[in-house]
Tab-separated table of C-alpha atoms in Angstrom:
chain	number	residue	atom	x	y	z
Y	1	MET	CA	-79.756	-62.210	-58.135
Y	2	ALA	CA	-79.146	-65.962	-57.754
Y	3	ILE	CA	-80.298	-66.512	-61.345
Y	4	ARG	CA	-77.933	-63.813	-62.592
Y	5	LEU	CA	-74.988	-65.116	-60.575
Y	6	ASN	CA	-75.616	-68.595	-61.953
Y	7	ALA	CA	-75.417	-67.185	-65.493
Y	8	MET	CA	-72.146	-65.421	-64.597
Y	9	LYS	CA	-70.727	-68.698	-63.296
Y	10	ARG	CA	-71.456	-70.387	-66.648
Y	11	ALA	CA	-69.760	-67.527	-68.538
Y	12	LEU	CA	-66.640	-67.463	-66.353
Y	13	LYS	CA	-63.426	-69.139	-67.558
Y	14	LYS	CA	-61.670	-71.603	-65.252
Y	15	THR	CA	-58.887	-69.040	-64.855
Y	16	GLY	CA	-61.371	-66.232	-64.170
Y	17	SER	CA	-62.534	-64.445	-61.034
Y	18	ILE	CA	-65.604	-62.512	-59.954
Y	19	TYR	CA	-65.782	-59.477	-57.671
Y	20	LEU	CA	-69.146	-58.611	-56.136
Y	21	HIS	CA	-70.152	-55.480	-54.251
Y	22	CYS	CA	-73.574	-54.714	-52.833
Y	23	ASP	CA	-74.736	-52.363	-50.089
Y	24	PRO	CA	-75.006	-53.632	-46.471
Y	25	THR	CA	-78.737	-54.337	-46.752
Y	26	ALA	CA	-78.090	-57.410	-48.923
Y	27	SER	CA	-74.362	-58.229	-48.965
Y	28	HIS	CA	-74.566	-60.869	-46.200
Y	29	TYR	CA	-77.303	-62.738	-48.099
Y	30	LEU	CA	-75.284	-62.575	-51.305
Y	31	LYS	CA	-72.264	-64.057	-49.521
Y	32	MET	CA	-74.276	-67.245	-48.879
Y	33	ILE	CA	-75.510	-67.336	-52.485
Y	34	MET	CA	-71.932	-66.878	-53.741
Y	35	ASP	CA	-70.791	-69.783	-51.542
Y	36	ALA	CA	-73.536	-71.986	-52.990
Y	37	ILE	CA	-72.842	-71.097	-56.640
Y	38	PHE	CA	-69.064	-70.636	-56.714
Y	39	SER	CA	-68.275	-72.889	-53.687
Y	40	GLU	CA	-66.898	-71.692	-50.375
Y	41	LYS	CA	-63.599	-73.337	-51.442
Y	42	ASN	CA	-63.269	-70.698	-54.144
Y	43	PHE	CA	-63.832	-67.781	-51.783
Y	44	ARG	CA	-60.587	-65.780	-51.828
Y	45	ASN	CA	-61.070	-62.498	-49.975
Y	46	GLU	CA	-63.447	-60.146	-48.294
Y	47	ILE	CA	-61.962	-56.830	-49.405
Y	48	ILE	CA	-62.653	-53.721	-47.360
Y	49	TRP	CA	-62.531	-50.533	-49.374
Y	50	HIS	CA	-62.134	-47.812	-46.734
Y	51	TYR	CA	-62.617	-44.328	-48.127
Y	52	LEU	CA	-62.613	-40.750	-46.902
Y	53	GLY	CA	-65.739	-38.648	-46.660
Y	54	SER	CA	-69.322	-39.478	-45.811
Y	55	SER	CA	-72.721	-38.069	-46.699
Y	56	ILE	CA	-74.183	-39.149	-43.345
Y	57	THR	CA	-74.937	-36.382	-40.855
Y	58	ALA	CA	-75.062	-36.557	-37.055
Y	59	ALA	CA	-78.834	-36.072	-37.219
Y	60	GLU	CA	-79.266	-39.497	-38.837
Y	61	ARG	CA	-78.303	-41.257	-35.593
Y	62	ILE	CA	-75.907	-43.838	-37.052
Y	63	PHE	CA	-72.137	-44.168	-37.322
Y	64	PRO	CA	-71.000	-42.570	-40.612
Y	65	ARG	CA	-70.365	-45.171	-43.301
Y	66	LYS	CA	-66.704	-45.274	-44.284
Y	67	HIS	CA	-66.285	-48.514	-46.223
Y	68	ASP	CA	-67.688	-50.924	-48.818
Y	69	VAL	CA	-67.287	-54.704	-48.798
Y	70	ILE	CA	-66.185	-56.503	-51.978
Y	71	PHE	CA	-66.332	-60.318	-52.227
Y	72	PHE	CA	-63.629	-61.952	-54.343
Y	73	TYR	CA	-64.263	-65.494	-55.664
Y	74	SER	CA	-62.469	-67.524	-58.310
Y	75	ALA	CA	-63.971	-69.962	-60.799
Y	76	SER	CA	-61.479	-72.665	-59.840
Y	77	PRO	CA	-58.133	-73.122	-58.049
Y	78	LYS	CA	-56.431	-72.315	-61.398
Y	79	TYR	CA	-57.498	-68.673	-61.366
Y	80	THR	CA	-55.291	-65.837	-62.638
Y	81	PHE	CA	-53.864	-63.650	-59.886
Y	82	ASN	CA	-51.136	-61.019	-60.105
Y	83	GLN	CA	-49.770	-59.808	-56.779
Y	84	ILE	CA	-49.809	-56.018	-56.588
Y	85	ARG	CA	-47.126	-54.155	-54.702
Y	86	GLU	CA	-47.136	-50.509	-53.759
Y	87	SER	CA	-44.599	-48.124	-52.271
Y	88	LYS	CA	-46.616	-46.537	-49.529
Y	89	LEU	CA	-45.648	-44.559	-46.431
Y	90	SER	CA	-47.019	-45.672	-43.101
Y	91	ILE	CA	-48.675	-43.085	-40.874
Y	92	HIS	CA	-45.491	-43.012	-38.755
Y	93	MET	CA	-43.286	-42.447	-41.799
Y	94	GLU	CA	-45.652	-39.792	-43.150
Y	95	LYS	CA	-45.308	-37.825	-39.915
Y	96	ARG	CA	-41.559	-38.250	-39.865
Y	97	TRP	CA	-40.741	-37.632	-43.536
Y	98	GLY	CA	-43.859	-36.005	-45.008
Y	99	LYS	CA	-42.547	-32.453	-45.250
Y	100	TYR	CA	-39.355	-33.580	-47.040
Y	101	LEU	CA	-40.958	-35.821	-49.692
Y	102	GLU	CA	-40.110	-35.408	-53.359
Y	103	PRO	CA	-43.010	-34.995	-55.843
Y	104	ASP	CA	-43.146	-38.782	-56.286
Y	105	GLY	CA	-44.295	-39.021	-52.651
Y	106	LYS	CA	-41.910	-41.913	-51.979
Y	107	THR	CA	-38.372	-40.533	-51.671
Y	108	VAL	CA	-36.499	-37.943	-49.610
Y	109	LEU	CA	-33.201	-36.446	-50.809
Y	110	TYR	CA	-30.469	-35.610	-48.311
Y	111	GLU	CA	-30.335	-31.975	-49.473
Y	112	SER	CA	-33.937	-31.350	-48.380
Y	113	ILE	CA	-33.288	-32.238	-44.710
Y	114	LYS	CA	-29.709	-31.183	-44.054
Y	115	HIS	CA	-30.811	-28.148	-42.042
Y	116	GLU	CA	-32.877	-30.295	-39.682
Y	117	SER	CA	-30.227	-31.591	-37.283
Y	118	LYS	CA	-32.140	-34.591	-35.909
Y	119	GLU	CA	-33.084	-36.126	-39.254
Y	120	GLU	CA	-29.860	-34.966	-40.892
Y	121	SER	CA	-27.809	-36.755	-38.254
Y	122	ARG	CA	-29.669	-40.041	-38.721
Y	123	SER	CA	-29.477	-39.861	-42.512
Y	124	ARG	CA	-25.809	-38.859	-42.541
Y	125	LYS	CA	-24.847	-41.841	-40.395
Y	126	ARG	CA	-26.869	-44.272	-42.534
Y	127	ILE	CA	-25.537	-42.918	-45.854
Y	128	THR	CA	-21.943	-42.792	-44.573
Y	129	LYS	CA	-22.195	-46.399	-43.392
Y	130	LYS	CA	-23.701	-47.540	-46.693
Y	131	PHE	CA	-21.290	-45.752	-49.085
Y	132	GLY	CA	-18.214	-45.224	-46.895
Y	133	ARG	CA	-18.215	-41.472	-47.577
Y	134	SER	CA	-19.948	-38.285	-46.512
Y	135	PRO	CA	-23.400	-37.820	-48.036
Y	136	ILE	CA	-24.000	-35.543	-51.019
Y	137	ASP	CA	-27.204	-33.671	-51.859
Y	138	SER	CA	-28.493	-36.195	-54.412
Y	139	ASP	CA	-28.255	-39.169	-52.008
Y	140	ILE	CA	-31.568	-40.700	-50.983
Y	141	ALA	CA	-32.078	-40.197	-47.275
Y	142	PHE	CA	-35.317	-42.196	-47.160
Y	143	GLU	CA	-37.216	-44.351	-49.661
Y	144	ALA	CA	-40.553	-46.098	-49.196
Y	145	LYS	CA	-40.187	-49.822	-49.891
Y	146	PRO	CA	-42.760	-51.718	-51.987
Y	147	SER	CA	-45.128	-53.884	-49.967
Y	148	LEU	CA	-47.999	-56.198	-50.921
Y	149	ILE	CA	-51.456	-54.686	-51.195
Y	150	ARG	CA	-53.537	-56.268	-48.441
Y	151	SER	CA	-57.285	-56.836	-48.156
Y	152	VAL	CA	-58.036	-53.449	-46.590
Y	153	TRP	CA	-57.685	-50.682	-49.185
Y	154	THR	CA	-57.338	-47.222	-47.688
Y	155	ASP	CA	-55.570	-45.373	-50.499
Y	156	ILE	CA	-58.432	-44.947	-52.999
Y	157	PRO	CA	-60.818	-42.051	-52.298
Y	158	GLU	CA	-64.491	-42.226	-53.204
Y	159	VAL	CA	-66.002	-40.409	-56.170
Y	160	ARG	CA	-68.258	-37.682	-54.887
Y	161	ASN	CA	-71.504	-37.416	-56.825
Y	162	ASN	CA	-70.904	-33.826	-57.775
Y	163	THR	CA	-69.723	-32.839	-61.237
Y	164	LYS	CA	-67.260	-30.296	-59.841
Y	165	TYR	CA	-65.027	-33.271	-58.996
Y	166	LYS	CA	-62.874	-34.171	-61.975
Y	167	GLU	CA	-63.790	-37.851	-62.222
Y	168	SER	CA	-67.451	-37.535	-61.289
Y	169	LEU	CA	-70.133	-38.022	-63.927
Y	170	GLY	CA	-72.921	-37.280	-61.450
Y	171	TYR	CA	-73.883	-40.975	-61.453
Y	172	PRO	CA	-75.174	-42.021	-58.000
Y	173	THR	CA	-73.250	-45.318	-57.645
Y	174	GLN	CA	-70.074	-44.348	-59.532
Y	175	LYS	CA	-66.876	-46.039	-58.324
Y	176	PRO	CA	-63.373	-44.582	-58.760
Y	177	ILE	CA	-61.442	-45.836	-61.753
Y	178	ASP	CA	-58.417	-46.677	-59.556
Y	179	LEU	CA	-60.551	-49.211	-57.667
Y	180	LEU	CA	-61.470	-51.048	-60.879
Y	181	LYS	CA	-57.925	-50.820	-62.230
Y	182	ARG	CA	-56.607	-52.607	-59.142
Y	183	ILE	CA	-59.148	-55.410	-59.525
Y	184	ILE	CA	-58.510	-55.812	-63.262
Y	185	LEU	CA	-54.720	-55.771	-62.863
Y	186	ALA	CA	-54.899	-58.399	-60.123
Y	187	SER	CA	-57.193	-60.860	-61.893
Y	188	SER	CA	-56.469	-60.560	-65.613
Y	189	ASN	CA	-53.718	-60.085	-68.189
Y	190	LYS	CA	-53.535	-57.947	-71.332
Y	191	GLY	CA	-55.939	-59.226	-73.978
Y	192	ASP	CA	-58.231	-60.954	-71.466
Y	193	LEU	CA	-61.970	-60.281	-71.482
Y	194	VAL	CA	-63.551	-58.247	-68.665
Y	195	PHE	CA	-67.327	-58.483	-68.237
Y	196	ASP	CA	-69.412	-56.106	-66.106
Y	197	PRO	CA	-73.110	-57.088	-66.104
Y	198	PHE	CA	-74.100	-53.979	-64.079
Y	199	CYS	CA	-71.853	-51.451	-65.777
Y	200	GLY	CA	-73.686	-48.239	-64.779
Y	201	CYS	CA	-71.612	-45.273	-65.954
Y	202	GLY	CA	-68.879	-47.495	-67.435
Y	203	THR	CA	-65.997	-47.231	-64.959
Y	204	THR	CA	-65.081	-50.911	-65.423
Y	205	LEU	CA	-65.078	-50.573	-69.210
Y	206	HIS	CA	-63.011	-47.377	-69.047
Y	207	ALA	CA	-60.442	-49.103	-66.813
Y	208	ALA	CA	-60.372	-52.217	-69.023
Y	209	GLU	CA	-59.798	-50.164	-72.193
Y	210	GLU	CA	-56.987	-48.239	-70.512
Y	211	LEU	CA	-55.353	-51.510	-69.390
Y	212	LYS	CA	-55.587	-53.128	-72.862
Y	213	ARG	CA	-58.299	-55.646	-71.983
Y	214	LYS	CA	-61.305	-56.590	-74.071
Y	215	TRP	CA	-64.617	-55.773	-72.440
Y	216	ILE	CA	-68.390	-56.201	-72.466
Y	217	GLY	CA	-70.801	-54.166	-70.356
Y	218	ILE	CA	-74.513	-54.621	-69.654
Y	219	ASP	CA	-76.965	-52.372	-67.842
Y	220	ILE	CA	-80.744	-52.322	-67.570
Y	221	SER	CA	-80.855	-48.539	-68.024
Y	222	GLN	CA	-81.216	-47.036	-71.497
Y	223	PHE	CA	-79.400	-43.995	-70.111
Y	224	SER	CA	-76.264	-45.975	-69.239
Y	225	ALA	CA	-75.568	-47.179	-72.778
Y	226	GLY	CA	-75.208	-43.673	-74.215
Y	227	LEU	CA	-73.387	-42.340	-71.154
Y	228	VAL	CA	-70.794	-45.138	-71.333
Y	229	ARG	CA	-70.264	-44.747	-75.071
Y	230	ASN	CA	-69.711	-40.994	-74.768
Y	231	ARG	CA	-67.376	-41.522	-71.813
Y	232	LEU	CA	-65.222	-43.838	-73.913
Y	233	LEU	CA	-65.295	-41.539	-76.957
Y	234	ASN	CA	-64.202	-38.569	-74.857
Y	235	ASN	CA	-61.312	-40.456	-73.218
Y	236	PHE	CA	-59.920	-42.522	-76.111
Y	237	THR	CA	-59.372	-40.513	-79.268
Y	238	TYR	CA	-58.706	-43.615	-81.407
Y	239	LEU	CA	-62.265	-44.869	-80.839
Y	240	ASP	CA	-65.313	-43.802	-82.821
Y	241	ARG	CA	-68.999	-44.685	-82.503
Y	242	LYS	CA	-68.571	-47.647	-84.880
Y	243	ASN	CA	-66.027	-49.210	-82.475
Y	244	ILE	CA	-68.642	-49.331	-79.699
Y	245	PRO	CA	-71.705	-51.302	-80.813
Y	246	VAL	CA	-74.751	-50.881	-78.562
Y	247	LEU	CA	-77.393	-53.621	-78.483
Y	248	GLY	CA	-80.865	-53.337	-76.993
Y	249	CYS	CA	-81.187	-49.553	-77.448
Y	250	PRO	CA	-82.900	-47.713	-80.313
Y	251	LEU	CA	-80.842	-47.989	-83.504
Y	252	THR	CA	-83.538	-46.761	-85.917
Y	253	ILE	CA	-86.304	-44.161	-85.863
Y	254	ALA	CA	-88.859	-46.971	-85.573
Y	255	ASP	CA	-87.035	-48.268	-82.468
Y	256	ALA	CA	-87.057	-44.787	-80.917
Y	257	GLU	CA	-90.782	-44.322	-81.664
Y	258	ASP	CA	-91.568	-47.709	-80.084
Y	259	LEU	CA	-89.624	-46.778	-76.926
Y	260	ALA	CA	-91.272	-43.334	-76.732
Y	261	GLY	CA	-94.695	-44.954	-77.045
Y	262	SER	CA	-94.090	-47.710	-74.504
Y	263	ASP	CA	-92.004	-45.941	-71.844
Y	264	ARG	CA	-91.653	-42.166	-72.000
Y	265	PHE	CA	-89.289	-42.074	-69.018
Y	266	GLU	CA	-86.836	-44.594	-70.517
Y	267	PHE	CA	-86.997	-42.724	-73.838
Y	268	GLU	CA	-85.927	-39.514	-72.086
Y	269	LYS	CA	-83.049	-41.288	-70.353
Y	270	TRP	CA	-81.943	-42.928	-73.604
Y	271	ALA	CA	-81.847	-39.538	-75.357
Y	272	CYS	CA	-79.881	-38.004	-72.462
Y	273	GLY	CA	-77.358	-40.816	-72.567
Y	274	GLU	CA	-76.913	-40.480	-76.337
Y	275	VAL	CA	-75.882	-36.820	-76.060
Y	276	GLY	CA	-73.608	-37.376	-73.053
Y	277	ALA	CA	-75.849	-35.805	-70.407
Y	278	GLN	CA	-74.772	-36.241	-66.793
Y	279	GLY	CA	-75.823	-35.073	-63.339
Y	280	LEU	CA	-79.448	-36.144	-63.596
Y	281	TYR	CA	-81.820	-34.412	-61.245
Y	282	HIS	CA	-82.960	-37.805	-60.006
Y	283	GLU	CA	-81.283	-41.187	-60.155
Y	284	PRO	CA	-81.441	-43.283	-63.347
Y	285	GLY	CA	-84.391	-45.619	-62.973
Y	286	GLU	CA	-86.122	-43.387	-60.402
Y	287	ARG	CA	-89.239	-41.609	-61.617
Y	288	GLY	CA	-90.177	-38.167	-60.382
Y	289	SER	CA	-90.398	-34.482	-61.179
Y	290	ASP	CA	-87.286	-33.147	-62.901
Y	291	GLY	CA	-88.157	-29.447	-62.776
Y	292	GLY	CA	-87.809	-29.143	-66.545
Y	293	VAL	CA	-84.316	-30.664	-66.493
Y	294	ASP	CA	-83.848	-34.182	-67.841
Y	295	GLY	CA	-80.045	-33.979	-67.726
Y	296	VAL	CA	-77.083	-31.631	-67.908
Y	297	ILE	CA	-74.069	-31.609	-70.235
Y	298	PRO	CA	-70.957	-30.158	-68.547
Y	299	PHE	CA	-68.457	-28.282	-70.716
Y	300	TYR	CA	-65.776	-25.596	-70.539
Y	301	TYR	CA	-66.506	-22.148	-71.924
Y	302	SER	CA	-64.206	-19.214	-72.593
Y	303	LYS	CA	-64.911	-16.034	-74.506
Y	304	GLU	CA	-63.995	-15.708	-78.167
Y	305	GLY	CA	-60.284	-15.218	-78.954
Y	306	LEU	CA	-57.053	-15.894	-77.112
Y	307	GLY	CA	-57.748	-13.073	-74.669
Y	308	GLY	CA	-60.915	-14.695	-73.423
Y	309	GLY	CA	-59.388	-15.651	-70.093
Y	310	SER	CA	-59.362	-18.984	-68.315
Y	311	PRO	CA	-62.140	-21.411	-69.311
Y	312	GLU	CA	-64.991	-21.725	-66.829
Y	313	LYS	CA	-66.740	-25.020	-66.153
Y	314	THR	CA	-70.414	-24.684	-66.927
Y	315	PHE	CA	-73.234	-26.829	-68.307
Y	316	ALA	CA	-76.109	-27.077	-70.776
Y	317	VAL	CA	-79.607	-28.081	-69.681
Y	318	VAL	CA	-81.203	-30.918	-71.654
Y	319	GLN	CA	-84.974	-31.147	-72.082
Y	320	VAL	CA	-86.470	-34.181	-73.877
Y	321	LYS	CA	-90.009	-34.516	-75.230
Y	322	SER	CA	-91.229	-37.936	-76.345
Y	323	GLY	CA	-94.442	-36.632	-77.920
Y	324	LYS	CA	-96.115	-33.429	-79.038
Y	325	VAL	CA	-94.283	-30.133	-78.491
Y	326	ASN	CA	-96.093	-26.824	-77.951
Y	327	PRO	CA	-94.601	-23.307	-77.990
Y	328	ASP	CA	-94.751	-22.970	-74.194
Y	329	ASN	CA	-92.529	-26.067	-73.792
Y	330	VAL	CA	-89.824	-24.414	-75.877
Y	331	LYS	CA	-90.095	-20.970	-74.256
Y	332	ALA	CA	-89.937	-22.503	-70.782
Y	333	LEU	CA	-86.474	-23.901	-71.507
Y	334	SER	CA	-84.982	-20.382	-71.617
Y	335	THR	CA	-86.350	-19.724	-68.125
Y	336	THR	CA	-85.020	-23.056	-66.857
Y	337	VAL	CA	-81.549	-22.317	-68.260
Y	338	ARG	CA	-81.360	-18.963	-66.504
Y	339	GLN	CA	-82.795	-20.186	-63.209
Y	340	SER	CA	-80.394	-23.148	-63.068
Y	341	GLY	CA	-77.308	-21.048	-63.888
Y	342	ALA	CA	-76.637	-22.986	-67.108
Y	343	LYS	CA	-74.909	-21.473	-70.131
Y	344	CYS	CA	-77.368	-22.802	-72.739
Y	345	GLY	CA	-80.111	-25.349	-73.396
Y	346	VAL	CA	-80.789	-28.283	-75.735
Y	347	PHE	CA	-84.341	-29.280	-76.690
Y	348	ILE	CA	-84.689	-32.848	-78.032
Y	349	CYS	CA	-87.789	-34.091	-79.847
Y	350	PHE	CA	-88.841	-35.879	-83.027
Y	351	GLU	CA	-88.212	-34.144	-86.352
Y	352	LYS	CA	-91.909	-33.481	-87.024
Y	353	TYR	CA	-91.921	-31.029	-84.086
Y	354	MET	CA	-88.676	-29.236	-84.920
Y	355	ASN	CA	-90.480	-26.354	-86.688
Y	356	THR	CA	-92.201	-25.575	-83.380
Y	357	VAL	CA	-88.813	-25.551	-81.655
Y	358	GLU	CA	-87.183	-23.341	-84.284
Y	359	ASN	CA	-90.083	-20.857	-84.372
Y	360	ASN	CA	-90.230	-20.427	-80.582
Y	361	ARG	CA	-86.690	-20.834	-79.271
Y	362	GLU	CA	-84.757	-17.785	-78.065
Y	363	LYS	CA	-82.450	-16.761	-80.917
Y	364	LYS	CA	-79.557	-15.471	-78.787
Y	365	LYS	CA	-76.117	-16.759	-79.850
Y	366	LEU	CA	-72.945	-17.427	-77.849
Y	367	LYS	CA	-69.339	-17.461	-79.025
Y	368	ASP	CA	-66.163	-18.945	-77.650
Y	369	TRP	CA	-62.759	-19.575	-79.209
Y	370	THR	CA	-64.027	-22.800	-80.856
Y	371	GLY	CA	-66.919	-21.108	-82.658
Y	372	GLU	CA	-70.536	-20.008	-82.366
Y	373	PHE	CA	-73.475	-21.886	-80.851
Y	374	ASN	CA	-77.110	-21.141	-80.012
Y	375	PHE	CA	-78.309	-20.223	-76.521
Y	376	ILE	CA	-81.279	-22.551	-77.143
Y	377	GLN	CA	-80.852	-25.206	-79.796
Y	378	GLY	CA	-83.039	-27.994	-81.080
Y	379	LEU	CA	-81.816	-31.483	-81.866
Y	380	SER	CA	-84.066	-34.089	-83.442
Y	381	VAL	CA	-84.142	-37.751	-82.517
Y	382	GLU	CA	-83.488	-38.538	-86.178
Y	383	ARG	CA	-80.209	-36.578	-86.073
Y	384	ILE	CA	-79.201	-38.302	-82.835
Y	385	ILE	CA	-79.778	-41.703	-84.473
Y	386	ASN	CA	-77.408	-40.585	-87.252
Y	387	GLY	CA	-74.680	-39.781	-84.712
Y	388	GLU	CA	-75.104	-36.002	-84.431
Y	389	MET	CA	-74.335	-34.282	-81.126
Y	390	PRO	CA	-75.401	-30.883	-79.768
Y	391	ASN	CA	-73.343	-27.954	-81.048
Y	392	ILE	CA	-71.598	-27.350	-77.740
Y	393	PRO	CA	-67.835	-26.906	-77.106
Y	394	GLY	CA	-66.286	-30.281	-76.334
Y	395	LEU	CA	-69.017	-32.372	-77.950
Y	396	ARG	CA	-67.938	-31.664	-81.516
Y	397	LYS	CA	-65.103	-34.165	-81.061
Y	398	ALA	CA	-67.479	-36.893	-79.861
Y	399	ALA	CA	-69.684	-36.334	-82.914
């Protein structure tokens, strides 16, 4: 890590800053390395991100973890910093005014409390004193005042690694986008460059794009590159695949064949990332049995026509083969789809094996209001290289 941090120091502008998070097993060592590379004089904050929820159970015999530590250093005393203010109710004010709050969560109108004598009396006296008249319904009885964000952040919940949560991509170390937005807003201005050398599922890049910053992301995982690109395509309609160049991943059939021959596992993860698969059955970079599931593609499905009812959130199972495909491989995918509760399945392999897929896949078809798609469909690596996506509702836009 020291070598990497040294490289980051060389790349950082004099007005730039660096934020570092690592789990408690190594963060205290990294603090000393950061002091040596960036200088203890440029240490600005130890930020405590305190979040709700914990995956720790009582049986594990430790106190449940409720926070992460983030180290904030600047490149020099001339660093960019924008103070962030927030209108936030204290616990006392939440108890006192919570049930009267307007949808903005920050104001209370006099009309909403006038039947509660205690609070009405206090508000009436304050409003009368301020305006020299009796209060009217539209007067503000209470308003949260903006205050500086301090070094303990308690207002940003964690992202649970479960795809039923709206923001979750099923990525094991995913951080909430609001956390990265706060950091980017504080330490950069529009048009500045944001660099994340461990970008994972792309939360930093998503936040930077939304805040009109330029960005570069790096990750060691082949899976991450495709996942990040599809995340950006699905959230920013003005982008297309040409706007998001990816270096270091297969760009030609020869590249894909080389990766499949040298590292079958990384080839599978690259293919999953290219088609927007999420919720891996084991963590990216961790080898192990996947039970016939290399990844899942979540999507919304509703029956054909306007009377199809509310869309249900479901998913497609992705199976990737880096080499030879036999009929049993293809037939097994139908069983996996049904056993996992998925709506359909996608079988990815090289074009020379696609006849085997087509001759042995279950021919059942599904329809929704966007069109028809196969229960089991094949997709060749060659078509993926050319930018084609599975024929699944929601992915047609990304293609």
